[in-house]
XYZ file of C-alpha atoms in Angstrom:
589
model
C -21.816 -11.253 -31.992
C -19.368 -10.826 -34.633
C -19.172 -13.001 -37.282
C -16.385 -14.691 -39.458
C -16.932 -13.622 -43.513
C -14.677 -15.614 -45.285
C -16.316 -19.032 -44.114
C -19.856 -17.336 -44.465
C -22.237 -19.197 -47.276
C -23.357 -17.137 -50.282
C -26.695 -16.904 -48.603
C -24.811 -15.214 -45.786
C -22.661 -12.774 -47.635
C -24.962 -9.752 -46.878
C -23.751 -10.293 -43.375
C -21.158 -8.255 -42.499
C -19.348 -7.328 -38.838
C -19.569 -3.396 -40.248
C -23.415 -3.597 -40.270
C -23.985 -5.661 -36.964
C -21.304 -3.005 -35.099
C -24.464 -0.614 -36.558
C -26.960 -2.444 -35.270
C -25.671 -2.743 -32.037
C -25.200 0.871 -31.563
C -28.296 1.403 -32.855
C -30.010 -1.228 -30.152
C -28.227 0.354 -27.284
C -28.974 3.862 -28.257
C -32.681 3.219 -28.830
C -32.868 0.919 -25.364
C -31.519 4.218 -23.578
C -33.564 6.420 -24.740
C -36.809 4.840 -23.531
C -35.686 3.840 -19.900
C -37.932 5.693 -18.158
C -35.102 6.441 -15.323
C -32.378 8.517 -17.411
C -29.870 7.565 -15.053
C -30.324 3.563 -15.310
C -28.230 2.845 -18.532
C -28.860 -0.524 -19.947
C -25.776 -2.889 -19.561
C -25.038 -4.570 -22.421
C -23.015 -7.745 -22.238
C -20.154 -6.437 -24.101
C -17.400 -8.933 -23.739
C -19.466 -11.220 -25.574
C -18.100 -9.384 -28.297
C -14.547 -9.603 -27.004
C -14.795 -13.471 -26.558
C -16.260 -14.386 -30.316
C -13.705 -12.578 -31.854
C -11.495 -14.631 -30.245
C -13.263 -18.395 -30.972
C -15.153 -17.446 -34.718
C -12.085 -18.618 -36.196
C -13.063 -22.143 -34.816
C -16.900 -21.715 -36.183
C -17.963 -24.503 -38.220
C -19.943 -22.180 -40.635
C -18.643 -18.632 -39.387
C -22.373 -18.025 -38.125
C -22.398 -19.872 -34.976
C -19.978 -20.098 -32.163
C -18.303 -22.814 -30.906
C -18.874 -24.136 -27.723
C -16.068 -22.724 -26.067
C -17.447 -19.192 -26.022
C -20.379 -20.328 -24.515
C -18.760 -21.494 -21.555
C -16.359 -18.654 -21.050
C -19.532 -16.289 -21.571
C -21.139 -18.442 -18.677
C -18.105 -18.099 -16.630
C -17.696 -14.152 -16.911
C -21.419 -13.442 -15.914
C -20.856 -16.146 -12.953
C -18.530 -13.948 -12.191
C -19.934 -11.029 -12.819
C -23.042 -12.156 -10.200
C -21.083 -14.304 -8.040
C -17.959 -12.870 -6.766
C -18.943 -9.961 -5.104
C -20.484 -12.024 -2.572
C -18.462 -15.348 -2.344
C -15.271 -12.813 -2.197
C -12.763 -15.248 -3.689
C -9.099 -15.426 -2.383
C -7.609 -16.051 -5.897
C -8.894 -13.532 -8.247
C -10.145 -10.459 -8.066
C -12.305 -9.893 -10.961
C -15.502 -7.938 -10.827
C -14.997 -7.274 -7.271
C -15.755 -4.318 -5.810
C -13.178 -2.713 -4.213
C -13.134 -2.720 -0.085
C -14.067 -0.268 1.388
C -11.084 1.543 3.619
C -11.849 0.888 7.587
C -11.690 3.442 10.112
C -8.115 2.538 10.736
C -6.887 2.513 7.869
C -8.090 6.495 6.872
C -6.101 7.122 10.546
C -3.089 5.562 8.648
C -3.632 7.386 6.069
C -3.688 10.413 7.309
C -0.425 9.857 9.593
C 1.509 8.444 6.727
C 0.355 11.888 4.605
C 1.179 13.995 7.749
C 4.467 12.767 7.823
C 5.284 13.423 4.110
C 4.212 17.197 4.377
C 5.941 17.107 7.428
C 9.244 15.953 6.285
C 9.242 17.874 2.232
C 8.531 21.184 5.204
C 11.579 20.114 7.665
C 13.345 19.188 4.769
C 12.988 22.588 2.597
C 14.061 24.360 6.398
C 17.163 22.960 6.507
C 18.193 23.352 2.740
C 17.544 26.907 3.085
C 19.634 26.934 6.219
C 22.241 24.830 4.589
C 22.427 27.441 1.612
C 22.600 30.528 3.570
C 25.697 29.209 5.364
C 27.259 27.888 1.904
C 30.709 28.847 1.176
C 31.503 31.843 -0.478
C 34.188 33.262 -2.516
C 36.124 36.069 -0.932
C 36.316 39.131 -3.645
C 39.415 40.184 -2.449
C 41.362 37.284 -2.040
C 40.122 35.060 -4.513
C 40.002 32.290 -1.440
C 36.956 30.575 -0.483
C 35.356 31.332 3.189
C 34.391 28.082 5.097
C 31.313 28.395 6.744
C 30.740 27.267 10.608
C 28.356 24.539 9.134
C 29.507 22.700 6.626
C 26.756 19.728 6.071
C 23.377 20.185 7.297
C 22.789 18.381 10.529
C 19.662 15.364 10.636
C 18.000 15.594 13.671
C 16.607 12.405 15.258
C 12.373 14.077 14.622
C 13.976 14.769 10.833
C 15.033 10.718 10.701
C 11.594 9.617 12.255
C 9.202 11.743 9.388
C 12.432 10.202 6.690
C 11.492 6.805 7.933
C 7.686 7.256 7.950
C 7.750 9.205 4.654
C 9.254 6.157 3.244
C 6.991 3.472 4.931
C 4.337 6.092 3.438
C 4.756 5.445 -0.358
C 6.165 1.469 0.194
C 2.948 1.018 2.111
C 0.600 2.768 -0.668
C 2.378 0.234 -3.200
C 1.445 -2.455 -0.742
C -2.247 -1.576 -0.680
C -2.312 -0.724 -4.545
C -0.934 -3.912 -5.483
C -3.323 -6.089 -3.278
C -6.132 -4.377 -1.903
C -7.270 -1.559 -4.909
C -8.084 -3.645 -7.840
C -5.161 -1.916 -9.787
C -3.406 -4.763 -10.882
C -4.589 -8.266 -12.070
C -3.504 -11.521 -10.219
C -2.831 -14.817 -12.146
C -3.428 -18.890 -10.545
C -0.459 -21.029 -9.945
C -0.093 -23.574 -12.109
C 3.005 -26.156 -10.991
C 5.141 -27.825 -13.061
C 8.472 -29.274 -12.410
C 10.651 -27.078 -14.068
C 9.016 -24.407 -12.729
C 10.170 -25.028 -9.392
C 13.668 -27.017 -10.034
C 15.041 -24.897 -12.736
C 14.921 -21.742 -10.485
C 16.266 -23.665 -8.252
C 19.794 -24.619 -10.142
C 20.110 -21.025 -11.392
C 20.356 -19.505 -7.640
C 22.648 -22.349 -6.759
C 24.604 -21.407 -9.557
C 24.867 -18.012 -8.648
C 25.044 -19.127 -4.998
C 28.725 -20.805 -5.266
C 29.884 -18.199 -8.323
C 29.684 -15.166 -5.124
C 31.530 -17.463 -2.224
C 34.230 -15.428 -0.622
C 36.520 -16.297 2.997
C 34.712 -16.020 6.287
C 35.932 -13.578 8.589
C 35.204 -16.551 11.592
C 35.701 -20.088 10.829
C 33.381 -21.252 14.127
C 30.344 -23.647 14.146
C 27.369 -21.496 12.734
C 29.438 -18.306 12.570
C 27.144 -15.223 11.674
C 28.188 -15.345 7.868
C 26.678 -19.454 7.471
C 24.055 -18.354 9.361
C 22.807 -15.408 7.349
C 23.578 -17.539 4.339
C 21.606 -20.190 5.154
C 18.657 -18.409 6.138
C 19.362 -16.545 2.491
C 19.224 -19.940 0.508
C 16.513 -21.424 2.235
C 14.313 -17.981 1.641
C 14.846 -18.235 -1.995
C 14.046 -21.900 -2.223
C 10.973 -21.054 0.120
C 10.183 -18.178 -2.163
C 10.339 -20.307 -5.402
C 7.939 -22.755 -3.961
C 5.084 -20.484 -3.126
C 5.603 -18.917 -6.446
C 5.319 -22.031 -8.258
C 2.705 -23.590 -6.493
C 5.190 -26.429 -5.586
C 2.744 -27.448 -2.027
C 0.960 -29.909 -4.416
C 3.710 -32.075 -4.893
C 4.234 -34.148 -1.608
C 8.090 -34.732 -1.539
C 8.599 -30.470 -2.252
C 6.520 -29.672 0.218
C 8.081 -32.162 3.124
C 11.657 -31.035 2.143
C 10.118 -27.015 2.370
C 8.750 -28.034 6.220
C 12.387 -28.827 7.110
C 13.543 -25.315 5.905
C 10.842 -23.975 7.779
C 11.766 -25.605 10.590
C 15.812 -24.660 10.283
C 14.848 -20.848 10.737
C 13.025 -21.957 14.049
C 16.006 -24.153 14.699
C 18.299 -20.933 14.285
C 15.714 -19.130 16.593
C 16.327 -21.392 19.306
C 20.064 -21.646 18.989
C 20.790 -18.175 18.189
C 18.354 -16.503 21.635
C 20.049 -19.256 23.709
C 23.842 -18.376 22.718
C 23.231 -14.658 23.073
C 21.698 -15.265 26.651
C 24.014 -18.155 28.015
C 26.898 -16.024 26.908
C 26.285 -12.467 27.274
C 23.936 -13.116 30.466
C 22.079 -10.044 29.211
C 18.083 -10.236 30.227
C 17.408 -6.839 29.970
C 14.041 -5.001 28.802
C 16.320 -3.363 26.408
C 17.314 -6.487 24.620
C 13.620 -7.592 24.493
C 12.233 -4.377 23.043
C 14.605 -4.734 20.519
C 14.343 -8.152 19.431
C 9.975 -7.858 19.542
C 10.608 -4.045 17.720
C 12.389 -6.010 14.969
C 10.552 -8.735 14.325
C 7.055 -7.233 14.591
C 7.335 -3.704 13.233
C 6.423 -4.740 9.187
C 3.824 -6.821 10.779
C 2.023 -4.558 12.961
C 1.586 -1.909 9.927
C 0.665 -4.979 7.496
C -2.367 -5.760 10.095
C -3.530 -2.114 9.973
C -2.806 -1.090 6.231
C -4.179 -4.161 4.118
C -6.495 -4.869 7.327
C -5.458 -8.663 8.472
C -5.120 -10.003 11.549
C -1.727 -10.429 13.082
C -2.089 -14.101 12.981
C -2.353 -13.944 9.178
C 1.462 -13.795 9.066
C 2.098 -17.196 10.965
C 5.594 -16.865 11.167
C 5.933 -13.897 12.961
C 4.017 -14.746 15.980
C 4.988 -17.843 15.679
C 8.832 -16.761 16.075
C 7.826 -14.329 18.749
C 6.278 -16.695 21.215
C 9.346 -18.682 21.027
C 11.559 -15.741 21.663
C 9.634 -15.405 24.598
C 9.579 -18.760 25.320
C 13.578 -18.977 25.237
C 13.684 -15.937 27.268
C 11.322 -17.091 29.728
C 12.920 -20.428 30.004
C 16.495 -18.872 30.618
C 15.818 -15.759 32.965
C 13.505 -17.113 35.643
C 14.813 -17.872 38.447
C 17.619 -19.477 39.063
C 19.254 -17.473 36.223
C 22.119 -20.021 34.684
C 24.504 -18.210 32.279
C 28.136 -19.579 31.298
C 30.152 -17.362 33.670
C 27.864 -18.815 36.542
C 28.441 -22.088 35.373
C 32.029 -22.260 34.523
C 32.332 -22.021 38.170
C 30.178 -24.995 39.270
C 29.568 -27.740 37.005
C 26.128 -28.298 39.166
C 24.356 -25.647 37.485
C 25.071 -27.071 33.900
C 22.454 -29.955 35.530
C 20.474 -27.167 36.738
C 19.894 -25.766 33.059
C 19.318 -29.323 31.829
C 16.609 -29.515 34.308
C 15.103 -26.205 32.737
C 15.279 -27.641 29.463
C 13.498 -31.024 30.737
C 10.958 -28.746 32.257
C 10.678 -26.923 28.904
C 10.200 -30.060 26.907
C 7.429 -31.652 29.214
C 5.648 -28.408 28.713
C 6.403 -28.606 24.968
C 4.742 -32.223 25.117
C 1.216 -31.630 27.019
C 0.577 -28.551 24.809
C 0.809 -30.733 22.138
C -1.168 -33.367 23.369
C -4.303 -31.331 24.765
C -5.737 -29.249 22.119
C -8.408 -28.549 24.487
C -5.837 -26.525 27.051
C -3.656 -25.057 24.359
C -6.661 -23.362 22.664
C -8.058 -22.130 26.139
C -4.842 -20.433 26.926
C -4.695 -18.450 23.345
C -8.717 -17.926 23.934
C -8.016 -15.337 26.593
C -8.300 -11.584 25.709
C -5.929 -9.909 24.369
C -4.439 -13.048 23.465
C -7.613 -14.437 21.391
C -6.984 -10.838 19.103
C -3.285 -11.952 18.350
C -3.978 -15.985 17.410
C -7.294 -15.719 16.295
C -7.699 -16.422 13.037
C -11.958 -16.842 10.887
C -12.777 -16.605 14.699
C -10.858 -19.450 16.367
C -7.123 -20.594 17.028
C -7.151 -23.854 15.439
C -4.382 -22.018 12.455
C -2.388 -21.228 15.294
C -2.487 -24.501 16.832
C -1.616 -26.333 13.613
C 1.293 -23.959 12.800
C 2.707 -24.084 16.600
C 2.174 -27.720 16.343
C 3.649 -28.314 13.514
C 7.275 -27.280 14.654
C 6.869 -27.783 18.591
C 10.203 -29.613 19.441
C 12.825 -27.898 16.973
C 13.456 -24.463 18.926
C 14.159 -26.825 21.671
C 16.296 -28.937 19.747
C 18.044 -25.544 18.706
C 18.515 -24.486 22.305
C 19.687 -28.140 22.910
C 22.068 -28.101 20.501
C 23.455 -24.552 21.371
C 24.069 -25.900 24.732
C 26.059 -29.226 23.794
C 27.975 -26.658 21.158
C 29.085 -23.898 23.620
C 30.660 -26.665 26.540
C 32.278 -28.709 23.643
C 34.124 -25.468 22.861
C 34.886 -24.305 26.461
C 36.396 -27.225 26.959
C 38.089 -27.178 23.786
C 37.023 -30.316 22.205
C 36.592 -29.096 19.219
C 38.929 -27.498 16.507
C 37.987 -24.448 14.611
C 40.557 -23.235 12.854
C 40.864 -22.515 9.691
C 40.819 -25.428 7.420
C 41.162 -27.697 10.394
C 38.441 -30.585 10.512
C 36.014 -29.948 13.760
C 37.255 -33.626 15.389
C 40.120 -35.803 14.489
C 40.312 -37.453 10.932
C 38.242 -40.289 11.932
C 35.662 -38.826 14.156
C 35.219 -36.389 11.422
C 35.234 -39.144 8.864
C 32.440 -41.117 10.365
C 30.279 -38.212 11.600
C 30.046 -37.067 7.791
C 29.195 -40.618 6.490
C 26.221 -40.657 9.242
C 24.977 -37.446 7.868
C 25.519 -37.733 4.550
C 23.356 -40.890 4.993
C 20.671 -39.457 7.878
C 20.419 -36.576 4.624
C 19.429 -39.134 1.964
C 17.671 -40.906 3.967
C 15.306 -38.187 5.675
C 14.640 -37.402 1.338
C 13.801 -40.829 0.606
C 11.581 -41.043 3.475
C 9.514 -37.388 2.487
C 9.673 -38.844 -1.046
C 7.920 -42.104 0.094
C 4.964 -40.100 2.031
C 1.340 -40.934 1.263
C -0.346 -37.607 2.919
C 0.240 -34.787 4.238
C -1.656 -35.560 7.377
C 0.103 -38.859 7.705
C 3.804 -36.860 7.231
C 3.056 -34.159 9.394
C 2.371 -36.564 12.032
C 5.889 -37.473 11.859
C 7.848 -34.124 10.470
C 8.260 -32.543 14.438
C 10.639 -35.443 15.592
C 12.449 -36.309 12.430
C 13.006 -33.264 11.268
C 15.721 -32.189 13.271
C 18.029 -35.214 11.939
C 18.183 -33.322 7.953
C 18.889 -30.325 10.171
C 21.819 -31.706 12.092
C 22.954 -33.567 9.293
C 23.210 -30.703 6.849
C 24.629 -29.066 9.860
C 27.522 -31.354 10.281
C 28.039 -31.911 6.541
C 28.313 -27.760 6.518
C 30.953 -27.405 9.425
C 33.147 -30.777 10.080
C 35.372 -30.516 7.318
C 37.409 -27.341 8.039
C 37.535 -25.863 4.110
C 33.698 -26.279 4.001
C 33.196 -24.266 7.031
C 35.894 -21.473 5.963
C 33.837 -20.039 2.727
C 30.308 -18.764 2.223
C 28.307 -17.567 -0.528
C 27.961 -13.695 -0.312
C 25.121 -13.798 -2.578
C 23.247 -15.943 -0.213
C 24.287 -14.389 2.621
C 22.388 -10.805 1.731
C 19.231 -12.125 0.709
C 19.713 -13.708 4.137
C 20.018 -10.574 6.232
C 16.602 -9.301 4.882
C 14.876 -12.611 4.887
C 12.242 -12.099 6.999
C 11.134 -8.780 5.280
C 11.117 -11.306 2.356
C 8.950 -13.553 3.517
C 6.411 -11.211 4.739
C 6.230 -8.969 1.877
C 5.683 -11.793 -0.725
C 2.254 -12.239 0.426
C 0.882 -8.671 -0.906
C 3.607 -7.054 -3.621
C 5.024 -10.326 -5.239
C 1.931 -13.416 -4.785
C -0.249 -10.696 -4.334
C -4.546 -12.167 -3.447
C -2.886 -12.959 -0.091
C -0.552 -15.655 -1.227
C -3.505 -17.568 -3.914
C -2.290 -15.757 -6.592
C 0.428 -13.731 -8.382
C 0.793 -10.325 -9.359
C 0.744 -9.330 -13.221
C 1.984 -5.757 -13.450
C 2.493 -6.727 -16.938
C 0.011 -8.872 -18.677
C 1.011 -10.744 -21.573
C 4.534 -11.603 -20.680
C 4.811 -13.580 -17.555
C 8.732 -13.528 -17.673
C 9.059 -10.453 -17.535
C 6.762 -9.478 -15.265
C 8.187 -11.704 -12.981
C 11.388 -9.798 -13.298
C 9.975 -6.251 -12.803
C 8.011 -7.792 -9.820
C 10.725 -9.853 -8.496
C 13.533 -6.669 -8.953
C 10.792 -4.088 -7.107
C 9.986 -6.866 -4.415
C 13.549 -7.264 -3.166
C 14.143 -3.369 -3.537
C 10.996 -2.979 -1.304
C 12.040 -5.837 1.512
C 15.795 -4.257 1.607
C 14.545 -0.821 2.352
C 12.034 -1.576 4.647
C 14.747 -3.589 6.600
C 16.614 -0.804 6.554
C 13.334 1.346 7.995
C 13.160 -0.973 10.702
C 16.893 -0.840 12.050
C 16.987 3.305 11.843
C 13.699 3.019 13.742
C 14.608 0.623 16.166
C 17.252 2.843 16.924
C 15.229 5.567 17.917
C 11.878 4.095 19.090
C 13.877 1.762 21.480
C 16.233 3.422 23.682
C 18.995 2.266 25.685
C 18.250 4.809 28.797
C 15.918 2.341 31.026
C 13.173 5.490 31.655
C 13.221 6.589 28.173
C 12.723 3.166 27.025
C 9.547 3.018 29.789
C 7.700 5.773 28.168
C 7.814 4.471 25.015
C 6.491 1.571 26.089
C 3.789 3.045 28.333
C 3.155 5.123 24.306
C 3.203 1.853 22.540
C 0.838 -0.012 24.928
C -2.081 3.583 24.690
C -1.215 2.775 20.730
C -2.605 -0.553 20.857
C -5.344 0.100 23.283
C -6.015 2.831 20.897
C -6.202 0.635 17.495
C -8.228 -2.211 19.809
C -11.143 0.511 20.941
C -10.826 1.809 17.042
C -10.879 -1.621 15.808
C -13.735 -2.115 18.522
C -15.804 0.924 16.925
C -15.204 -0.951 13.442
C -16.879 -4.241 14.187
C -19.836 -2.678 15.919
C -20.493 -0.395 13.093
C -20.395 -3.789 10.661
C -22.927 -5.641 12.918
């Protein structure tokens, strides 16, 4: 090792880093020479070097090392030795790179396929396009118009667009978190890590509030801008590493729990109202929330369950949809003509709930439900559906406190008990008065209560029943007074439209190790890295929201046959990646 010649002793002097770089060389040169096996080069622990030029300043005589080297030398070869086989989530050093599964070279190959194939369509039609350009007329000086002005997009040339697109975001995916390419850092939380962030997008937040074009309860404006808000609070805690602090982590449960709230109020509107149960409306809705998902679980090679929230928010779309269109179908036009069947959706709901509650009190008949094939391949997660149990569980009552609330909403405004107008409180002056005092004071409360928590275990015990009162609360304190509920934040409101795409792309192109770590595509200066990554992240989420509503457009038609052989295509897709995916774990064992 190097060593440090200004603090070397006279008798030391003759020892210089120029002559034990020689050495060195000369060691390694003379060692390969005399393997025996040409192609076995001795490894030499080079870092070594690396590390004591770092720590010889701290050398007592500029000979020896200090101690710290020693144990960062013992940690690299642990490393070194180690990690290949315990496979770490939150690092990646000196770990061989995966090796791609048969499904994945498939993907490969299609995504390719449908680059070549678009640059060819592509090239086709601006060669068409440039053949039928204007020209200038010799004689006249005037220009011709051609018969086709703009080159037309057909609906195969918007497919291989999308694809070609999913193509390269997808090979940024897999670079960032699967190749090796880029290091990942630990979280390390502090609390102005977390809270800073924090004020700055509120800032920004109410500097971009403009007028709402509605001023009802939960118009679609609040609603995308609180789902917007919440994200990027959500996002700054798994950045940050804020789960370790108790009180954070409650109050980030509750937002959690608000998206699931605005699941179940959101499916049950659209339904009660528009009485629409169609296979159309399903498609879409499963097409949407599932697409990014589906080529996640086959590109970076996780299971489906891996990204909680999705199938968590699916199943309750189902369940909402389930609920409402058996039979006897109750919409509002049915019901505005006989009170009787508002008691007959009440029952439903009842029904609903008591299912809710013996789920969540036999673990036993919950699990053997999600154990059945091809269920077990969607919850299963290391083998068993305990993850999916803990995240369903977690949340069990507040889509049906969403649907519950959706229903008390809609007859309060048939009947017109309510005021919307703009600038108008929701009830009179007092009513309004005393319903924000009671959530202003449910609000503070619910925070001192998560503040006062002992464990998580303890808390989550508690968070599915109380959680819904910091939801109503904020709900009331958001739309009772009438100039509250007549602005929004704009700047909220668009991170909101593509929140979902943010929350599922965080875990491989912004955390990157699967949500243990974060990505450093710059090393050395962790601000601005996280403003390249953060600026590329959003870019990435906003187009491939975009890629999912030109698809669903086209995958899922509104012509009912059409729309049945694409399904009949999707379901040989899937029973194609399960017999592929079949193949792959019998070639492993």
């Amino acid at each position: 090792d190097p060593v440090y010649e200004d603090m070397l002793s006279e008798s030391r002097k003759m020892i210089t880093n120029e002559k034990i770089d020689a050495y060195n060389e000369a060691a390694v040169r003379i060692l390969n020479s005399s393997s025996r096996n040409s192609k076995a080069k001795v490894k030499v622990f080079s870092v070594s070097k690396l590390i004591a030029q770092e720590t010889i300043m701290k050398s007592a005589d500029g000979l020896h090392l200090p101690e710290s080297s020693r144990d960062t030398n013992a940690m690299i070869l642990m490393n070194v030795y180690c990690n290949k086989i315990m496979k770490p989530i939150d690092g990646s050093c000196c770990q061989p790179q995966p090796p791609l599964t048969l499904i994945q070279k498939i993907a490969f190959c299609f995504f390719t396929l449908s680059i070549i194939g678009y640059l060819i369509i592509s090239l086709i039609h601006r060669n068409n396009y440039r053949k039928n350009k204007s020209c200038t007329d010799l004689e006249s000086g005037e220009e011709k118009k051609p018969a086709i002005s703009t080159p037309n997009v057909s609906t195969l040339e918007m497919l291989l667009q999308c694809f070609c697109k999913l193509g390269l975001i997808m090979t940024y995916f897999y670079l960032c978190d699967r190749a090796n390419l880029f290091m990942k850092e630990n979280k390390f939380y502090t609390h102005s890590s977390f809270f800073i962030p924090i004020v700055y997008i509120l800032v920004l937040g109410v500097f971009y509030t403009e007028n709402t074009k509605e001023t009802k309860v939960l118009n679609r404006e609040q609603t995308d801008e609180w789902k917007g808000w919440m994200q990027l609070v959500i996002l700054i805690y798994h950045i940050s590493g804020a789960s370790t602090f108790l009180p954070v982590y409650m109050h980030i449960r509750v937002l959690v729990a608000a998206y699931l709230f605005q699941t179940g109020y959101g499916h049950f509107s659209y339904f009660w109202i528009k009485g629409d149960f169609g296979v159309y409306r399903v498609c879409q809705v499963l097409f949407r929330l599932n697409f990014l998902v589906v080529v996640l679980c086959i590109v970076m090679d996780r299971p489906y369950q891996f990204y909680y929230f999705v199938p968590l928010v699916t199943v309750w779309f189902m369940i909402i949809y389930a609920t409402l269109a058996v039979w006897p179908q109750i919409v509002q036009k049915k019901a505005n003509g006989n009170c009787l069947w508002h008691f007959g959706l009440l029952l439903k709901l009842i029904c609903l709930l008591t299912c809710i509650y013996f789920l969540s009190y036999s673990q036993g008949a919950f699990e053997k439900i999600f154990s059945f094939w091809p269920l077990s391949k969607c919850f299963e997660l290391n083998g068993n559906v305990y993850e999916w149990w803990f995240r369903w569980k977690l949340d069990r009552y507040v889509v049906f406190h969403g649907m519950l609330f959706a229903f008390i909403y809609l007859a309060l405004q048939k009947r017109q008990m309510i005021s919307e107008g703009k600038g108008d409180p929701l009830f009179s002056n007092r009513v309004s008065n005393v319903l924000l005092f009671v959530s202003i004071v449910s609000f503070l409360t619910y925070s001192i209560w998560a503040s006062s928590c002992k464990n998580k275990t303890e808390c989550n015990e508690l968070h599915p029943s109380v959680s819904v009162v910091q939801i109503l609360a904020f709900i009331l304190i958001r739309n009772v007074p009438g100039y509250v509920r007549s602005v929004y934040s704009s700047f909220f409101a668009w991170f909101g439209k593509i929140s979902l795409e943010l929350f599922i792309c965080q875990y491989h192109i912004w955390l990157a190790a699967d949500t243990k770590g974060i990505l450093v595509l710059i090393p050395g200066y962790p601000m601005f890295n996280v403003l390249v990554s953060t600026f590329i992240f959003v870019c990435v989420a906003h187009e491939i929201s975009q890629i999912t509503n030109d698809l669903a457009q086209i995958v899922v038609p509104k012509d009912n046959s059409t729309l049945l052989k694409r399904l009949l295509c999707i379901a040989g897709f899937f029973s194609g990646l399960h017999f592929f995916s079949a193949m792959q774990d019998q070639s492993r064992h």
